[in-house]
Amino acid sequence: MTDLKRAWLASANLPEADFPLNNLPYGVFSVEDGDLRCGVAIGDRIVDATGLEAAGLLRADPDADVLDAPYWNDFMELGPATWSAYRAALTAMLEDGADDDAQDAITTYSVKMAEATLHMPFRVAEYTDFYAGRHHATNVGTMFRGAENALPPNWLHIPIGYNGRASSVVVSGTEIRRPWGQLKSPDHDTPIFAPSRRFDIELELGAIVGTGSDGPLTVDQAFENIFGYVLLNDWSARDIQAWEYQPLGPFQAKATATTISPWIVPAEALAPFRTATPPREKPLLPHLQDTAPMLYDIELAVTLNGEQIARTNYNKMYYSAAQQLAHHSTSGCPMRTGDLLGSGTISGPEKHNRGSLLELSWGGKEPLTLNSGDTRTFIEDGDTLALHGAAKGNGFQVGFGPCTGQVVPAKDDPFSN
Ligand code: MN
């Protein structure tokens, strides 16, 4: 098991800290009404990476400012060797025993996280969402099509996905307004236009493409191109989805919002937690075969108004993000810096492992009873849903920070201001 790298900042060495020296995730922050700046989380502080670069104290590129922007995309474009070198240099400034100059630089160019506002950490180029969790696909398929036809015939051969909307991706803390849409109850012949009554979450991990490509990628190349990971909640209106999804898949059901956590956990920080995909039920074609362990052991949980309603692990996925990215590129589809790939809902074999309310309440037939005595099938107005994630080391964890959204009531009339 991996050990803690000790920092001279005591708050980074606590066992429950999300941001030890092993993590160093990338975010964007502002303080009071100041500019948006690139930052790196350490303990209870944010290192002002934009400030360190401008002062010449820590530069990713000797010849160009890449962090004088409210996003990490320009840094991401520089590629894995630069990501790694930057991370090593920052680690040296923060580790126990760093010299006085390094400690002075960090003290000057850092802020308390509690006093900062966090923003989208990168510009989302495009957003694709997959359906790569076998337990989720089996559960949903059983509800929609029956146990015999639960997994579509292609499922064990390709990671299924759909093209989502980059415009809908928001950072943790953003309010989510219940959507209107076209719904059709099985009891009626004609559809209605109304606020969704079956609004739901999906517990996912988002992989962020750092290095763009222009042609088919091997699984190994795809793995190298991934910059880092965030928690991702793919808000889903199940009643809109059930009516619209055939034959081209989800559309407006998934277009209201997708929330991500504000810190990009570097792929390098997760390297000690790599784990293999489950055994293949049918062999994959050679271009998608596993070449090394490319999933991660990341413990995940969902809370509703602070109460845990599900927990699972990213190691339950059938396909890795590298396999998804490789498949995405097979047609020659250009992939760009800042492309976001949702893993698909991460469920597990047990009832408490289910990563959506659709599964937890089995299509609304088995309501959840909360500690308060209230019950839930789907989200009610005012509910706050949060995703949590951490890879556990020896006496420390690499955490993702919050991925939270409160659902507010639908507009009275979506066509009035
Ligand atoms: Mn999804």
Coordinates of N, CA and C in Angstrom, one line a residue, residues 159-390:
P159 N -17.8 -0.3 -25.6 CA -18.3 0.6 -24.6 C -19.3 1.6 -25.2
I160 N -20.6 1.4 -24.9 CA -21.6 2.2 -25.6 C -21.6 3.6 -25.0
G161 N -21.8 4.6 -25.9 CA -21.9 6.0 -25.4 C -22.8 6.8 -26.3
Y162 N -23.0 8.1 -25.9 CA -23.7 9.0 -26.7 C -23.0 10.4 -26.5
N163 N -23.2 11.2 -27.5 CA -22.6 12.6 -27.5 C -23.5 13.5 -26.6
G164 N -22.9 14.0 -25.5 CA -23.7 14.9 -24.7 C -23.3 16.3 -25.0
R165 N -23.7 17.3 -24.1 CA -23.5 18.7 -24.4 C -22.5 19.3 -23.5
A166 N -21.4 19.8 -24.0 CA -20.4 20.5 -23.2 C -21.0 21.7 -22.5
S167 N -22.0 22.3 -23.2 CA -22.7 23.5 -22.6 C -23.4 23.3 -21.3
S168 N -23.7 22.0 -21.0 CA -24.5 21.7 -19.8 C -23.6 21.4 -18.6
V169 N -22.3 21.3 -18.8 CA -21.5 20.9 -17.7 C -21.2 22.1 -16.7
V170 N -21.5 21.9 -15.4 CA -21.4 22.9 -14.4 C -20.6 22.4 -13.2
V171 N -20.0 23.4 -12.5 CA -19.2 23.0 -11.3 C -20.1 22.7 -10.1
S172 N -19.5 21.9 -9.2 CA -20.2 21.6 -7.9 C -20.7 22.8 -7.3
G173 N -21.9 22.8 -6.7 CA -22.5 23.9 -6.0 C -23.5 24.7 -6.8
T174 N -23.5 24.4 -8.1 CA -24.4 25.1 -9.0 C -25.8 24.5 -8.8
E175 N -26.8 25.4 -8.6 CA -28.2 25.0 -8.5 C -28.7 24.3 -9.7
I176 N -29.5 23.3 -9.6 CA -30.0 22.5 -10.7 C -31.6 22.7 -10.7
R177 N -32.1 23.3 -11.8 CA -33.5 23.5 -11.9 C -34.2 22.3 -12.6
R178 N -35.2 21.8 -11.9 CA -36.0 20.7 -12.5 C -36.4 21.0 -13.9
P179 N -36.2 20.1 -14.8 CA -36.5 20.4 -16.2 C -38.0 20.1 -16.6
W180 N -38.5 20.8 -17.6 CA -39.7 20.5 -18.2 C -39.3 19.5 -19.4
G181 N -40.3 18.8 -19.8 CA -40.1 17.9 -21.0 C -41.3 17.2 -21.5
Q182 N -41.1 16.5 -22.5 CA -42.3 15.7 -23.0 C -42.3 14.3 -22.4
L183 N -43.4 14.0 -21.7 CA -43.5 12.8 -21.0 C -44.7 12.0 -21.5
K184 N -44.5 10.7 -21.4 CA -45.7 9.9 -21.8 C -45.9 8.7 -20.8
S185 N -47.0 8.8 -20.1 CA -47.3 7.7 -19.1 C -47.8 6.5 -19.9
P186 N -47.5 5.3 -19.5 CA -48.0 4.1 -20.1 C -49.6 4.1 -20.1
D187 N -50.1 4.8 -19.1 CA -51.6 4.8 -19.0 C -52.3 5.7 -20.0
H188 N -51.6 6.5 -20.7 CA -52.3 7.5 -21.6 C -51.7 7.3 -23.1
D189 N -52.6 7.6 -24.0 CA -52.2 7.5 -25.4 C -51.4 8.6 -25.9
T190 N -51.5 9.8 -25.3 CA -50.8 10.9 -25.8 C -49.8 11.5 -24.8
P191 N -48.7 12.1 -25.3 CA -47.8 12.7 -24.3 C -48.2 14.0 -23.8
I192 N -47.6 14.4 -22.7 CA -47.9 15.8 -22.1 C -46.6 16.5 -22.0
F193 N -46.6 17.8 -21.8 CA -45.5 18.7 -21.6 C -45.6 19.2 -20.2
A194 N -44.6 18.7 -19.3 CA -44.7 19.0 -17.9 C -43.3 18.9 -17.2
P195 N -43.2 19.4 -16.0 CA -41.9 19.2 -15.3 C -41.7 17.7 -15.0
S196 N -40.4 17.3 -15.1 CA -40.1 15.9 -14.9 C -40.5 15.5 -13.5
R197 N -41.1 14.3 -13.4 CA -41.5 13.7 -12.1 C -40.6 12.6 -11.6
R198 N -39.6 12.3 -12.5 CA -38.7 11.2 -12.2 C -37.2 11.7 -12.4
F199 N -36.9 12.8 -11.7 CA -35.6 13.4 -11.9 C -34.6 12.7 -11.0
D200 N -33.4 12.4 -11.5 CA -32.5 11.4 -10.9 C -31.0 11.9 -11.0
I201 N -30.2 11.2 -10.4 CA -28.7 11.3 -10.4 C -28.1 10.1 -11.2
E202 N -26.8 10.3 -11.6 CA -26.0 9.2 -12.0 C -24.6 9.4 -11.4
L203 N -24.2 8.5 -10.6 CA -22.8 8.5 -10.0 C -21.8 8.0 -11.0
E204 N -20.9 9.0 -11.4 CA -20.0 8.6 -12.5 C -18.6 9.3 -12.1
L205 N -17.6 8.8 -12.8 CA -16.3 9.4 -12.8 C -16.1 10.0 -14.2
G206 N -15.6 11.2 -14.3 CA -15.3 11.9 -15.6 C -13.8 11.8 -15.9
A207 N -13.4 11.4 -17.1 CA -12.0 11.4 -17.5 C -11.8 12.6 -18.4
I208 N -10.7 13.3 -18.3 CA -10.5 14.5 -19.0 C -9.3 14.3 -20.0
V209 N -9.6 14.5 -21.3 CA -8.5 14.3 -22.3 C -7.5 15.5 -22.2
G210 N -6.3 15.2 -22.0 CA -5.2 16.2 -21.9 C -4.6 16.4 -23.3
T211 N -4.2 15.3 -23.9 CA -3.6 15.4 -25.2 C -4.6 15.0 -26.3
G212 N -4.7 15.9 -27.3 CA -5.6 15.7 -28.4 C -5.1 14.7 -29.4
S213 N -5.9 14.2 -30.2 CA -5.5 13.1 -31.2 C -6.4 13.3 -32.5
D214 N -5.9 12.7 -33.5 CA -6.6 12.8 -34.8 C -6.5 11.5 -35.6
G215 N -7.1 10.5 -35.0 CA -7.0 9.2 -35.6 C -7.1 8.1 -34.6
P216 N -7.2 6.9 -35.0 CA -7.4 5.8 -34.0 C -6.3 5.7 -33.0
L217 N -6.6 5.6 -31.7 CA -5.7 5.4 -30.6 C -5.7 4.0 -30.1
T218 N -4.5 3.5 -29.8 CA -4.4 2.2 -29.1 C -4.9 2.5 -27.6
V219 N -5.2 1.4 -26.9 CA -5.6 1.6 -25.5 C -4.5 2.2 -24.7
D220 N -3.2 1.8 -25.0 CA -2.1 2.4 -24.3 C -1.9 3.9 -24.6
Q221 N -2.1 4.3 -25.9 CA -2.0 5.7 -26.2 C -3.1 6.5 -25.5
A222 N -4.3 5.9 -25.5 CA -5.5 6.6 -24.9 C -5.2 6.8 -23.4
F223 N -4.6 5.8 -22.8 CA -4.3 5.9 -21.3 C -3.3 7.1 -21.1
E224 N -2.3 7.2 -21.9 CA -1.3 8.3 -21.8 C -2.0 9.7 -22.0
N225 N -3.0 9.7 -22.8 CA -3.6 11.0 -23.2 C -4.5 11.6 -22.1
I226 N -4.9 10.7 -21.1 CA -5.8 11.2 -20.1 C -5.1 12.0 -19.0
F227 N -5.6 13.2 -18.8 CA -4.9 14.2 -17.9 C -5.3 13.9 -16.5
G228 N -6.6 13.6 -16.2 CA -7.0 13.4 -14.9 C -8.5 13.1 -14.8
Y229 N -9.0 13.1 -13.6 CA -10.4 12.6 -13.3 C -11.1 13.5 -12.4
V230 N -12.4 13.6 -12.5 CA -13.3 14.3 -11.6 C -14.5 13.4 -11.3
L231 N -15.2 13.7 -10.2 CA -16.5 13.1 -10.0 C -17.5 13.8 -10.9
L232 N -18.5 13.0 -11.4 CA -19.4 13.5 -12.4 C -20.8 13.0 -12.0
N233 N -21.8 13.9 -11.9 CA -23.2 13.6 -11.7 C -24.0 13.9 -13.0
D234 N -24.4 12.9 -13.7 CA -25.1 13.0 -14.9 C -26.6 13.1 -14.5
W235 N -27.1 14.3 -14.2 CA -28.5 14.5 -13.9 C -29.4 13.9 -15.0
S236 N -30.4 13.2 -14.7 CA -31.2 12.4 -15.7 C -32.7 12.5 -15.4
A237 N -33.5 12.9 -16.4 CA -34.9 12.9 -16.2 C -35.5 11.6 -16.8
R238 N -35.8 10.6 -15.9 CA -36.1 9.3 -16.4 C -37.4 9.2 -17.2
D239 N -38.4 10.1 -16.9 CA -39.6 10.0 -17.6 C -39.4 10.6 -19.1
I240 N -38.6 11.7 -19.2 CA -38.3 12.2 -20.5 C -37.5 11.1 -21.3
Q241 N -36.5 10.5 -20.6 CA -35.7 9.5 -21.2 C -36.5 8.3 -21.8
A242 N -37.4 7.8 -21.0 CA -38.1 6.6 -21.3 C -38.9 6.8 -22.6
W243 N -39.4 8.0 -22.8 CA -40.2 8.4 -24.0 C -39.3 8.6 -25.2
E244 N -38.2 9.3 -25.0 CA -37.4 9.8 -26.2 C -36.3 8.9 -26.7
Y245 N -35.9 7.8 -25.9 CA -34.6 7.2 -26.1 C -34.5 6.3 -27.3
Q246 N -35.6 5.8 -27.8 CA -35.5 5.0 -29.0 C -35.8 5.7 -30.3
P247 N -35.0 5.6 -31.3 CA -33.9 4.7 -31.5 C -32.5 5.3 -31.3
L248 N -32.4 6.6 -31.0 CA -31.1 7.3 -31.0 C -30.5 7.5 -29.7
G249 N -31.1 7.1 -28.6 CA -30.6 7.2 -27.3 C -31.0 8.5 -26.6
P250 N -30.4 8.8 -25.4 CA -30.8 9.9 -24.6 C -30.6 11.2 -25.3
F251 N -31.4 12.2 -25.0 CA -31.3 13.5 -25.7 C -31.6 14.6 -24.6
Q252 N -32.9 15.0 -24.5 CA -33.2 16.1 -23.6 C -33.2 15.6 -22.1
A253 N -33.3 14.3 -21.9 CA -33.3 13.7 -20.5 C -32.0 14.0 -19.8
K254 N -30.9 14.2 -20.6 CA -29.5 14.3 -20.1 C -29.0 15.7 -20.3
A255 N -29.8 16.6 -20.9 CA -29.2 17.9 -21.3 C -29.4 19.1 -20.3
T256 N -30.1 18.8 -19.2 CA -30.3 19.9 -18.3 C -29.0 20.3 -17.6
A257 N -28.3 19.4 -17.1 CA -27.0 19.7 -16.4 C -26.2 18.5 -16.1
T258 N -24.9 18.6 -16.1 CA -24.0 17.6 -15.6 C -23.1 18.3 -14.6
T259 N -23.0 17.8 -13.4 CA -22.2 18.5 -12.4 C -20.9 17.8 -12.2
I260 N -19.7 18.5 -12.2 CA -18.4 17.9 -11.9 C -17.8 18.5 -10.6
S261 N -17.0 17.7 -10.0 CA -16.2 18.2 -8.8 C -15.2 19.2 -9.3
P262 N -14.8 20.2 -8.4 CA -14.0 21.3 -8.9 C -12.5 21.0 -9.0
W263 N -12.1 19.9 -8.6 CA -10.6 19.6 -8.6 C -10.4 18.4 -9.6
I264 N -9.4 18.6 -10.5 CA -9.0 17.5 -11.4 C -7.9 16.7 -10.7
V265 N -8.2 15.5 -10.3 CA -7.2 14.7 -9.7 C -6.3 14.1 -10.8
P266 N -5.0 14.4 -10.8 CA -4.1 14.0 -11.9 C -4.1 12.4 -12.0
A267 N -4.1 11.9 -13.2 CA -3.9 10.5 -13.4 C -2.7 10.0 -12.7
E268 N -1.6 10.8 -12.6 CA -0.4 10.4 -12.0 C -0.6 10.2 -10.4
A269 N -1.5 11.0 -9.8 CA -1.8 10.8 -8.4 C -2.5 9.5 -8.1
L270 N -3.3 9.0 -9.2 CA -4.0 7.8 -9.0 C -3.3 6.5 -9.4
A271 N -2.1 6.7 -9.9 CA -1.3 5.6 -10.4 C -1.1 4.5 -9.4
P272 N -0.9 4.8 -8.1 CA -0.7 3.7 -7.1 C -1.9 2.9 -6.9
F273 N -3.1 3.4 -7.4 CA -4.4 2.7 -7.1 C -4.9 2.0 -8.3
R274 N -4.1 1.7 -9.3 CA -4.5 1.1 -10.5 C -5.0 -0.3 -10.2
T275 N -6.0 -0.8 -10.9 CA -6.5 -2.1 -10.8 C -7.2 -2.6 -12.1
A276 N -7.3 -3.9 -12.2 CA -7.7 -4.4 -13.5 C -9.2 -4.4 -13.7
T277 N -9.7 -4.5 -14.9 CA -11.1 -4.6 -15.2 C -11.5 -6.1 -14.8
P278 N -12.8 -6.3 -14.5 CA -13.2 -7.7 -14.2 C -12.9 -8.7 -15.4
P279 N -13.0 -10.0 -15.1 CA -12.8 -10.9 -16.2 C -13.7 -10.6 -17.4
R280 N -13.2 -10.8 -18.6 CA -14.0 -10.6 -19.8 C -15.0 -11.8 -20.0
E281 N -16.2 -11.5 -20.2 CA -17.1 -12.7 -20.4 C -17.0 -13.1 -21.9
K282 N -16.8 -12.2 -22.8 CA -16.5 -12.5 -24.2 C -15.2 -11.8 -24.5
P283 N -14.2 -12.4 -25.2 CA -13.0 -11.7 -25.5 C -13.3 -10.4 -26.3
L284 N -12.6 -9.4 -26.0 CA -12.7 -8.1 -26.7 C -11.9 -8.3 -28.0
L285 N -12.3 -7.5 -29.1 CA -11.4 -7.5 -30.3 C -10.1 -6.9 -29.9
P286 N -9.0 -7.2 -30.6 CA -7.7 -6.9 -30.2 C -7.5 -5.4 -29.9
H287 N -8.1 -4.5 -30.6 CA -7.8 -3.0 -30.4 C -8.4 -2.5 -29.1
L288 N -9.3 -3.3 -28.5 CA -9.9 -2.8 -27.2 C -9.4 -3.6 -26.0
Q289 N -8.5 -4.6 -26.2 CA -8.1 -5.5 -25.1 C -7.3 -4.7 -24.1
D290 N -7.5 -5.2 -22.8 CA -6.7 -4.6 -21.7 C -5.2 -5.0 -21.9
T291 N -4.3 -4.0 -21.7 CA -2.9 -4.2 -21.8 C -2.2 -4.1 -20.5
A292 N -2.9 -3.6 -19.5 CA -2.4 -3.4 -18.1 C -3.6 -3.0 -17.3
P293 N -3.5 -2.9 -16.0 CA -4.6 -2.5 -15.1 C -4.8 -1.0 -15.4
M294 N -6.0 -0.6 -15.8 CA -6.3 0.8 -16.1 C -7.6 1.3 -15.4
L295 N -8.2 0.5 -14.6 CA -9.2 1.1 -13.7 C -8.5 1.6 -12.4
Y296 N -9.2 2.1 -11.5 CA -8.6 2.6 -10.2 C -9.5 2.1 -9.1
D297 N -8.9 1.9 -7.9 CA -9.6 1.5 -6.7 C -10.0 2.9 -6.0
I298 N -11.2 3.4 -6.3 CA -11.7 4.6 -5.8 C -13.0 4.4 -5.1
E299 N -13.1 4.6 -3.8 CA -14.3 4.4 -3.0 C -15.2 5.6 -3.3
L300 N -16.5 5.2 -3.6 CA -17.5 6.3 -4.0 C -18.7 6.2 -3.1
A301 N -19.4 7.3 -2.9 CA -20.6 7.3 -2.2 C -21.5 8.4 -2.7
V302 N -22.8 8.2 -2.4 CA -23.8 9.2 -2.7 C -24.5 9.6 -1.4
T303 N -24.7 10.9 -1.2 CA -25.5 11.4 -0.1 C -26.7 12.2 -0.6
L304 N -27.8 12.0 0.1 CA -29.1 12.8 -0.1 C -29.3 13.6 1.1
N305 N -29.3 14.9 1.1 CA -29.4 15.8 2.2 C -28.5 15.3 3.4
G306 N -27.3 14.9 3.0 CA -26.3 14.5 4.0 C -26.3 13.1 4.4
E307 N -27.3 12.3 4.1 CA -27.4 10.9 4.5 C -26.9 10.0 3.3
Q308 N -26.0 9.1 3.7 CA -25.5 8.2 2.6 C -26.6 7.2 2.1
I309 N -26.8 7.2 0.8 CA -27.8 6.3 0.3 C -27.2 5.2 -0.6
A310 N -25.9 5.4 -1.0 CA -25.3 4.4 -1.8 C -23.8 4.5 -1.6
R311 N -23.1 3.3 -1.8 CA -21.6 3.4 -1.9 C -21.2 2.2 -2.8
T312 N -20.1 2.5 -3.6 CA -19.6 1.6 -4.5 C -18.1 1.9 -4.8
N313 N -17.6 1.4 -5.9 CA -16.2 1.6 -6.2 C -16.0 1.6 -7.7
Y314 N -15.1 2.5 -8.1 CA -14.9 2.6 -9.6 C -14.3 1.3 -10.1
N315 N -13.7 0.5 -9.3 CA -13.1 -0.8 -9.8 C -14.2 -1.8 -10.3
K316 N -15.5 -1.4 -10.1 CA -16.6 -2.3 -10.6 C -16.9 -2.1 -12.1
M317 N -16.2 -1.1 -12.8 CA -16.5 -0.8 -14.2 C -16.1 -2.0 -15.1
Y318 N -16.8 -2.2 -16.2 CA -16.4 -3.2 -17.1 C -15.4 -2.7 -18.1
Y319 N -15.4 -1.4 -18.4 CA -14.5 -0.8 -19.4 C -13.8 0.3 -18.7
S320 N -12.5 0.5 -18.9 CA -11.7 1.6 -18.4 C -11.9 2.8 -19.3
A321 N -11.6 4.0 -18.7 CA -11.6 5.2 -19.5 C -10.7 5.1 -20.7
A322 N -9.6 4.5 -20.6 CA -8.7 4.3 -21.8 C -9.4 3.5 -22.9
Q323 N -10.1 2.4 -22.5 CA -10.8 1.6 -23.5 C -11.9 2.5 -24.1
Q324 N -12.6 3.3 -23.4 CA -13.6 4.2 -23.9 C -13.0 5.2 -24.9
L325 N -11.9 5.8 -24.5 CA -11.3 6.8 -25.4 C -10.8 6.1 -26.6
A326 N -10.2 5.0 -26.5 CA -9.7 4.2 -27.7 C -10.9 3.9 -28.6
H327 N -12.0 3.4 -28.1 CA -13.1 3.1 -28.9 C -13.7 4.4 -29.6
H328 N -13.7 5.5 -28.8 CA -14.2 6.8 -29.3 C -13.4 7.3 -30.5
S329 N -12.2 6.9 -30.6 CA -11.3 7.4 -31.7 C -11.2 6.5 -32.9
T330 N -11.9 5.3 -32.8 CA -11.7 4.3 -33.9 C -12.1 4.8 -35.3
S331 N -13.1 5.6 -35.3 CA -13.7 6.1 -36.6 C -12.8 7.2 -37.2
G332 N -11.8 7.6 -36.4 CA -11.0 8.8 -36.8 C -11.5 10.1 -36.2
C333 N -12.5 9.9 -35.3 CA -13.0 11.0 -34.5 C -11.9 11.8 -33.8
P334 N -11.7 13.1 -34.2 CA -10.7 13.9 -33.5 C -11.1 14.1 -32.0
M335 N -10.1 13.9 -31.1 CA -10.3 14.1 -29.7 C -9.5 15.3 -29.3
R336 N -10.1 16.2 -28.5 CA -9.4 17.4 -28.2 C -9.0 17.6 -26.7
T337 N -8.0 18.4 -26.4 CA -7.7 18.8 -25.1 C -9.0 19.4 -24.5
G338 N -9.4 18.8 -23.3 CA -10.6 19.3 -22.6 C -11.8 18.5 -22.9
D339 N -11.7 17.5 -23.7 CA -12.9 16.6 -23.9 C -13.1 15.8 -22.6
L340 N -14.4 15.7 -22.3 CA -14.8 15.1 -21.0 C -15.6 13.8 -21.3
L341 N -15.1 12.7 -20.7 CA -15.8 11.4 -20.9 C -16.4 10.9 -19.6
G342 N -17.7 10.8 -19.6 CA -18.3 10.2 -18.4 C -18.3 8.7 -18.4
S343 N -18.0 8.1 -17.3 CA -17.7 6.6 -17.2 C -19.0 5.8 -17.5
G344 N -20.2 6.4 -17.2 CA -21.4 5.6 -17.1 C -21.6 5.4 -15.6
T345 N -22.8 5.1 -15.2 CA -23.2 5.0 -13.8 C -22.5 3.8 -13.2
I346 N -21.9 4.1 -12.0 CA -21.1 3.1 -11.3 C -22.0 2.4 -10.2
S347 N -22.5 1.3 -10.6 CA -23.2 0.5 -9.5 C -22.4 -0.7 -9.2
G348 N -22.9 -1.5 -8.3 CA -22.2 -2.8 -7.9 C -23.2 -3.9 -7.8
P349 N -22.8 -5.1 -7.3 CA -23.7 -6.2 -7.3 C -24.8 -6.1 -6.2
E350 N -24.6 -5.3 -5.1 CA -25.5 -5.3 -4.0 C -26.5 -4.1 -4.2
K351 N -27.6 -4.2 -3.5 CA -28.6 -3.1 -3.6 C -28.0 -1.8 -3.1
H352 N -27.2 -1.8 -2.1 CA -26.6 -0.5 -1.6 C -25.5 0.0 -2.5
N353 N -25.1 -0.7 -3.5 CA -24.1 -0.3 -4.5 C -24.7 0.5 -5.7
R354 N -26.0 0.7 -5.7 CA -26.6 1.3 -6.9 C -26.4 2.8 -7.0
G355 N -25.9 3.2 -8.2 CA -25.5 4.6 -8.3 C -26.5 5.5 -8.9
S356 N -27.8 5.1 -8.9 CA -28.9 6.0 -9.3 C -30.1 5.7 -8.5
L357 N -31.0 6.7 -8.4 CA -32.3 6.5 -7.7 C -33.2 5.5 -8.5
L358 N -33.0 5.6 -9.8 CA -33.8 4.6 -10.7 C -33.6 3.2 -10.2
E359 N -32.3 2.9 -9.9 CA -32.0 1.5 -9.5 C -32.3 1.3 -8.0
L360 N -31.9 2.3 -7.2 CA -32.1 2.2 -5.7 C -33.6 2.0 -5.4
S361 N -34.5 2.7 -6.1 CA -35.9 2.5 -5.9 C -36.6 1.5 -6.9
W362 N -35.8 0.9 -7.6 CA -36.2 -0.1 -8.7 C -37.4 0.5 -9.5
G363 N -37.1 1.6 -10.2 CA -38.0 2.2 -11.0 C -39.2 2.9 -10.3
G364 N -38.9 3.2 -9.0 CA -40.0 3.9 -8.2 C -40.9 2.9 -7.4
K365 N -40.6 1.6 -7.6 CA -41.5 0.6 -7.0 C -41.1 0.3 -5.5
E366 N -39.8 0.6 -5.2 CA -39.4 0.2 -3.8 C -38.8 1.5 -3.2
P367 N -39.6 2.4 -2.7 CA -39.1 3.7 -2.1 C -38.0 3.5 -1.1
L368 N -37.1 4.4 -1.0 CA -36.1 4.4 0.0 C -36.7 5.0 1.3
T369 N -36.4 4.5 2.4 CA -36.7 5.2 3.7 C -35.5 5.8 4.3
L370 N -35.6 7.2 4.5 CA -34.5 7.9 5.0 C -34.5 7.9 6.5
N371 N -33.4 8.3 7.2 CA -33.3 8.4 8.6 C -34.5 9.2 9.2
S372 N -34.8 10.3 8.5 CA -35.9 11.2 9.0 C -37.3 10.5 8.9
G373 N -37.4 9.3 8.3 CA -38.7 8.7 8.1 C -39.3 9.0 6.8
D374 N -38.8 10.1 6.1 CA -39.3 10.4 4.8 C -38.9 9.3 3.8
T375 N -39.6 9.2 2.7 CA -39.3 8.2 1.7 C -39.0 9.0 0.4
R376 N -38.2 8.3 -0.5 CA -37.9 8.9 -1.8 C -37.9 7.7 -2.8
T377 N -38.5 8.1 -4.0 CA -38.3 7.3 -5.2 C -37.3 8.0 -6.1
F378 N -37.7 9.3 -6.4 CA -36.8 10.2 -7.2 C -36.6 11.5 -6.4
I379 N -35.8 12.4 -7.0 CA -35.5 13.6 -6.3 C -36.7 14.5 -6.1
E380 N -36.8 15.1 -4.9 CA -37.8 16.1 -4.6 C -37.2 17.5 -4.6
D381 N -38.0 18.5 -4.8 CA -37.5 19.9 -4.8 C -36.9 20.2 -3.5
G382 N -35.7 20.9 -3.5 CA -35.0 21.2 -2.3 C -34.0 20.2 -1.9
D383 N -34.0 19.0 -2.4 CA -33.0 17.9 -2.1 C -31.6 18.4 -2.6
T384 N -30.6 18.1 -1.7 CA -29.2 18.2 -2.1 C -28.6 16.9 -2.3
L385 N -28.1 16.6 -3.5 CA -27.4 15.4 -3.8 C -25.9 15.6 -3.9
A386 N -25.1 14.7 -3.3 CA -23.7 14.9 -3.4 C -23.0 13.6 -3.7
L387 N -22.0 13.6 -4.5 CA -21.1 12.5 -4.7 C -19.8 12.7 -4.0
H388 N -19.2 11.6 -3.5 CA -18.0 11.6 -2.7 C -17.1 10.5 -3.3
G389 N -15.8 10.8 -3.3 CA -14.8 9.8 -3.9 C -13.4 10.0 -3.3
A390 N -12.8 8.9 -3.0 CA -11.4 8.9 -2.4 C -10.7 7.5 -2.7

